[in-house]
Coordinates of C-alpha atoms in Angstrom, one line a residue:
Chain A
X22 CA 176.3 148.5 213.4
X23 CA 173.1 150.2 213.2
X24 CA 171.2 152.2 214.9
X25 CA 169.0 151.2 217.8
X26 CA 165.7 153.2 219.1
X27 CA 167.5 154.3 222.8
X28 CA 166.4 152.7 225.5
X29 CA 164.2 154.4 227.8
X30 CA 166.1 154.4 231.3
X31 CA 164.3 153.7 234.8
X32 CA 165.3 154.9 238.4
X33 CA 167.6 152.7 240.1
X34 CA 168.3 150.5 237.0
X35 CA 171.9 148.9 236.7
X36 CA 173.7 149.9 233.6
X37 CA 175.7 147.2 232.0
X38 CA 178.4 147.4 230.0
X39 CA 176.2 145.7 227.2
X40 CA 173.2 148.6 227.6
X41 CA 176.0 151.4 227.6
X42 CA 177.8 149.5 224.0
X43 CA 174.5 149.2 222.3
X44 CA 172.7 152.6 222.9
X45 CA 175.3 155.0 223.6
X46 CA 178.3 153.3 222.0
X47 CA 176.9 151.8 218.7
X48 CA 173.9 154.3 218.6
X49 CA 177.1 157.7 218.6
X50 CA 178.9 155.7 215.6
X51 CA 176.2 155.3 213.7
X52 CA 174.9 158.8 214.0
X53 CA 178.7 159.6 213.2
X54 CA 178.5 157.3 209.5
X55 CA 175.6 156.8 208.7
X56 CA 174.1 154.5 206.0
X57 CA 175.2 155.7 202.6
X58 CA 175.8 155.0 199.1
X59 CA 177.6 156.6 196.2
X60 CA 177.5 154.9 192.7
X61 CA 179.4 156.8 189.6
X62 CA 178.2 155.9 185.8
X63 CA 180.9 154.5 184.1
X64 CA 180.1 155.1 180.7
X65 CA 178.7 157.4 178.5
X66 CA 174.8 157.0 178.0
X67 CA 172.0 158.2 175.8
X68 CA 168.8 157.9 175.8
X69 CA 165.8 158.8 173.3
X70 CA 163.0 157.6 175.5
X71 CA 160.3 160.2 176.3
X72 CA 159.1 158.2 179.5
X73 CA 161.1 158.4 182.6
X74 CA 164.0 155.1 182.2
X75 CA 166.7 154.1 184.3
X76 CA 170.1 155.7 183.5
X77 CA 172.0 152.7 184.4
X78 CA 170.2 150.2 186.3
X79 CA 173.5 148.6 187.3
X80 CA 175.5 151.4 188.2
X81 CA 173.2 154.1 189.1
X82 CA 171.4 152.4 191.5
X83 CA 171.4 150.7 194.3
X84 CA 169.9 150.0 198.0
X85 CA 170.3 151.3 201.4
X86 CA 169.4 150.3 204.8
X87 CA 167.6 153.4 206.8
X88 CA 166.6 153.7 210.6
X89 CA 163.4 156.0 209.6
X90 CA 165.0 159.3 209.7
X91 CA 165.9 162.1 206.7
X92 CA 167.4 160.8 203.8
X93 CA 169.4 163.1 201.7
X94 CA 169.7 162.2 198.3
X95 CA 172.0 163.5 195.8
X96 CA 173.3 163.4 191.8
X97 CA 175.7 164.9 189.8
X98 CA 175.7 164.5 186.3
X99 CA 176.9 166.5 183.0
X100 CA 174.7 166.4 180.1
X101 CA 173.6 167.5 177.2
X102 CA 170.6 167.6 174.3
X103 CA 170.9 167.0 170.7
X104 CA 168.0 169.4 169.7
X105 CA 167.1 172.9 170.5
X106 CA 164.2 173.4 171.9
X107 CA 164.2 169.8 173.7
X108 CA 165.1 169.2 177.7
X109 CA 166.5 166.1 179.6
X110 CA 164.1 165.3 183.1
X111 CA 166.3 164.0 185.8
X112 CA 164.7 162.4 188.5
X113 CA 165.3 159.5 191.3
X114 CA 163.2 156.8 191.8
X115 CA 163.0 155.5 195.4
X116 CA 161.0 151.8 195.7
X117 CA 159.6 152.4 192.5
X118 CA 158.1 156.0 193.1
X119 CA 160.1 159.0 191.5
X120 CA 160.2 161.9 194.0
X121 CA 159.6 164.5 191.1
X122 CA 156.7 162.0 190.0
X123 CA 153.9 165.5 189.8
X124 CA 156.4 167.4 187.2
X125 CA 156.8 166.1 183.6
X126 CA 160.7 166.8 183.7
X127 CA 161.5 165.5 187.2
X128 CA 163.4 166.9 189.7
X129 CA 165.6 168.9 187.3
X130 CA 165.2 170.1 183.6
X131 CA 167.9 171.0 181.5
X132 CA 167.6 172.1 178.2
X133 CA 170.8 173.1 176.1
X134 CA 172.6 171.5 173.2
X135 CA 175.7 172.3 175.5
X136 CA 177.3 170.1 177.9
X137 CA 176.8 171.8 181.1
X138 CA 176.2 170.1 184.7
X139 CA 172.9 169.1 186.7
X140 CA 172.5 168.5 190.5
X141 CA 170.1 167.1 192.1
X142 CA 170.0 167.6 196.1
X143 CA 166.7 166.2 198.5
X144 CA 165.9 165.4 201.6
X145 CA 163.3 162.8 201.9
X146 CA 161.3 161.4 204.6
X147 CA 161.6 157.2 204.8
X148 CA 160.4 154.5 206.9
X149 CA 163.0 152.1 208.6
X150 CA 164.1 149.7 206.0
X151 CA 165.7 148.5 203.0
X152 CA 165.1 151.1 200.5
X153 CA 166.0 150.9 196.4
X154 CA 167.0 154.0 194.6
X155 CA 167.2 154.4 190.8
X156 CA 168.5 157.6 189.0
X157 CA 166.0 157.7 186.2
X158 CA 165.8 160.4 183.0
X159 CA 163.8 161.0 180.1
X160 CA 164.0 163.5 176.6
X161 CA 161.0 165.5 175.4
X162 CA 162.9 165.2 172.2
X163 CA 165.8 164.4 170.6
X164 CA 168.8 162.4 172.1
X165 CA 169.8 163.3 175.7
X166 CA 173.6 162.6 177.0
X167 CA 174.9 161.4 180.1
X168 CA 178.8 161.9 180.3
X169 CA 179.8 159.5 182.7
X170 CA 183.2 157.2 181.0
X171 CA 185.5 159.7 180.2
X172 CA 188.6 161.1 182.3
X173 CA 186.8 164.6 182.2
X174 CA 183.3 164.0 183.6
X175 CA 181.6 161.5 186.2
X176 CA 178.1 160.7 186.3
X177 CA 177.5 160.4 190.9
X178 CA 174.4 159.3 192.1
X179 CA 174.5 158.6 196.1
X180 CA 172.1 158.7 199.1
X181 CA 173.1 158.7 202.8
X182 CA 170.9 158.8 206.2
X183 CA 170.9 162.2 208.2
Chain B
X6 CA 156.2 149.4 179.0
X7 CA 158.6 146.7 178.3
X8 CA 162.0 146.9 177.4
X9 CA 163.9 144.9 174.3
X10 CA 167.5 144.1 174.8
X11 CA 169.2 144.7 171.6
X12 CA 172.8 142.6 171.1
X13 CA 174.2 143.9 168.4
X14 CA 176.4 147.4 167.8
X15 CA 173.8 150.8 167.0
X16 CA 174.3 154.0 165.9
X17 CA 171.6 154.8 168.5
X18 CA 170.3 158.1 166.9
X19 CA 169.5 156.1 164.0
X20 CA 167.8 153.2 165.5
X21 CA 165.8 155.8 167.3
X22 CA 164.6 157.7 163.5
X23 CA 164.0 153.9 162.0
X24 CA 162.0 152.2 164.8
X25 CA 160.2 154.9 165.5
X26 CA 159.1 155.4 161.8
X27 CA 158.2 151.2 162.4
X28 CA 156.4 151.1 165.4
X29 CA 154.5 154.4 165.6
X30 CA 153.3 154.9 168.9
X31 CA 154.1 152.2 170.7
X32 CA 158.0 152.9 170.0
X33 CA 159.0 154.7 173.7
X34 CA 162.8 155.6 172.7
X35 CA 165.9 153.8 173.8
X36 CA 169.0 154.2 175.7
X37 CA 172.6 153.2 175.6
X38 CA 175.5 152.5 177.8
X39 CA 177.7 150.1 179.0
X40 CA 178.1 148.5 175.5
X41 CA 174.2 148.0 175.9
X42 CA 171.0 149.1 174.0
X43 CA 167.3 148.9 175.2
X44 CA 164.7 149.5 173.7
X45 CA 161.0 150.6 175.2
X46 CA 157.9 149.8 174.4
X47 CA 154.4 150.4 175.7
X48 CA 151.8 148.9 176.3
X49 CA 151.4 144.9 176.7
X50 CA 154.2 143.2 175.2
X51 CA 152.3 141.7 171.6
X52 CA 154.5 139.4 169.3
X53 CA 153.6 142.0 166.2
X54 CA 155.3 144.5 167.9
X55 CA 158.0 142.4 169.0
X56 CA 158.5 141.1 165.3
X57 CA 158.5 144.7 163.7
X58 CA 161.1 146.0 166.5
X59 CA 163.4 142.9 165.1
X60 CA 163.1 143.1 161.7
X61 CA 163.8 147.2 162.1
X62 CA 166.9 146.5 164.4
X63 CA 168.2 143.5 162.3
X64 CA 167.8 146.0 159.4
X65 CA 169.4 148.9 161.3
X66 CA 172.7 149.8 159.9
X67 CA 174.8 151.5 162.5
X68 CA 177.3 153.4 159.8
X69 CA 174.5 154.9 158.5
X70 CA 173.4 158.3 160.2
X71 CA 170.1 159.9 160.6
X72 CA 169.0 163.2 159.9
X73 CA 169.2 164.8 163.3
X74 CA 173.1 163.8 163.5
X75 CA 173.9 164.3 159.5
X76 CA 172.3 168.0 160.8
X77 CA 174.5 168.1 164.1
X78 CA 177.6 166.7 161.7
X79 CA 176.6 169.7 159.0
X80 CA 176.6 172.5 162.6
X81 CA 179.8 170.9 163.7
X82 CA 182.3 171.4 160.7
X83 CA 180.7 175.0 160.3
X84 CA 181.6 175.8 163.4
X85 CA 185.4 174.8 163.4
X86 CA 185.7 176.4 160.2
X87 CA 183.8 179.7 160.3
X88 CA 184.6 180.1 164.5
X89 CA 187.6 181.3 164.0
X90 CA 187.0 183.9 161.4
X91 CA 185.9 187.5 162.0
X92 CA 182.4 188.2 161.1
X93 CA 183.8 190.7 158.5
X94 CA 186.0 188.8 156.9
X95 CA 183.4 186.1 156.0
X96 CA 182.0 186.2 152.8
X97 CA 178.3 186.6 151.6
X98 CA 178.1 183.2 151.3
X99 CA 180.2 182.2 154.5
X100 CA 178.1 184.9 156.5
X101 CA 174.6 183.2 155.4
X102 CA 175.8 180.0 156.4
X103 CA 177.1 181.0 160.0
X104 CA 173.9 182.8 159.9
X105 CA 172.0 179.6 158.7
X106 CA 173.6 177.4 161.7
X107 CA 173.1 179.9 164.7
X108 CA 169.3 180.2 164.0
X109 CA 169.0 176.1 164.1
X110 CA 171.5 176.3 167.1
X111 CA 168.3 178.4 168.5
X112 CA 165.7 176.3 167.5
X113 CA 164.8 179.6 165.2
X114 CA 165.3 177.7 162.2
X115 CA 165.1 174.0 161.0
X116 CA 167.9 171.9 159.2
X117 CA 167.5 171.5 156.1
X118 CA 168.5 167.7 156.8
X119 CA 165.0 167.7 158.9
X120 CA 162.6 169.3 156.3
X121 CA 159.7 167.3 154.7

């Protein structure tokens, strides 16, 4: 179930039981789990590309339904660059827009040849619908890592309504 | 920018040193996971680019390594062998090599795999 815009309620009205299940019943349980999706990498990536490219556009992405109110978005990854000097841009990409679209790393830059982790929190403002989300990255230089396949480090990339 | 699916094993740091020495500037980078590798390219897609991306990945030879990672290789065995000895009991020689590999840890110095 969804969630439904509540009804607005006249004088003298009759409640039914069908009125009370859809905006008070289903309207409660959706507030109480909301839409959401959490994807985890399973595999170790790289990348070399200096414009902003999907992570993995099978697992780190994905689409959610949304009723038009904040959307938090989240990702956890651990990574690493093979050059001093050079830095890995994180970003997310939501219907083909990344949120961190005005800065040239992103959301989040990290820049160190050790592995270390990177988290991305937002809140972002969407219409009602069917939205896409991508975890995208990029390297100014070098070879960026993604640890995502091992038993030691998960790559998470989720989204939920709030 | 388009992307090229490659099918075939890479050592991707490698591919990345060869096909951008091929294609210049339309070469993007590439990235790898999953057992996959793509390559990007921008602009419009052209068949002359597309026929010099394949001839450098069907030349590509994914035992072979490229600078950067012979360089990262180089850092790596100096580390597990000179980590674990005091700084005074190093010799001259052992000391300006651990002093060699923690300037290009720093970016303060380049590899010598890297120069020219």
């Amino acid at each position: 179930m969804g969630w439904t815009t509540p009804k607005t309620w006249n004088v003298d009205e009759l409640v039914t039981a069908a009125m009370m299940n859809t905006h008070l019943r289903d309207n409660m349980n959706y507030l109480f789990s909301p839409n959401r999706q959490q994807k985890t990498g399973n595999a170790n990536y790289s990348t070399t590309s200096t414009s902003f490219v999907d992570v993995d556009s099978s697992n780190l992405s994905f689409s959610l339904e949304t009723y038009g109110g904040p959307v938090l978005v989240w990702a956890m990854v651990a990574c690493k660059v093979s050059t001093s000097g050079a830095y890995i841009g994180l970003d997310v990409e939501v219907d083909g827009t990344r949120l961190g679209a005005g800065y040239s790393s992103g959301l989040a830059k990290f820049a160190s040849i050790y592995t270390a982790p990177v988290t991305i929190f937002r809140v972002v403002e969407l219409s009602a619908g069917t939205h896409t989300f991508k975890l995208q990255w990029r390297v100014s230089g070098g070879t960026g890592y993604i640890y995502g396949g091992s038993t030691n480090a998960q790559a998470v990339f989720g989204a939920m309504e709030i | 920018m388009w992307e090229l699916k490659v099918d075939r094993e890479v050592n991707a740091g490698a591919l990345d040193a060869e096909l951008r020495k091929a294609l210049g500037a339309s070469y993007v980078g590439l990235s790898t996971g999953n057992g996959s590798c793509v390559v990007y390219l921008q602009g419009e897609r052209d068949e002359a680019t597309l026929k010099l991306a394949e001839a450098a990945i069907a030349a590509h030879d994914p035992t072979s390594l490229s600078p950067d990672q012979r360089a990262e290789l180089r850092q790596d065995e100096a580390r597990s062998r000179l980590g674990k000895k005091a700084f005074a009991a190093m010799s001259e020689a052992e000391r300006d090599e651990a002093l060699q590999v923690l300037l290009e840890l720093h970016g303060l110095a380049l590899p010598p795999e890297l120069e020219g």
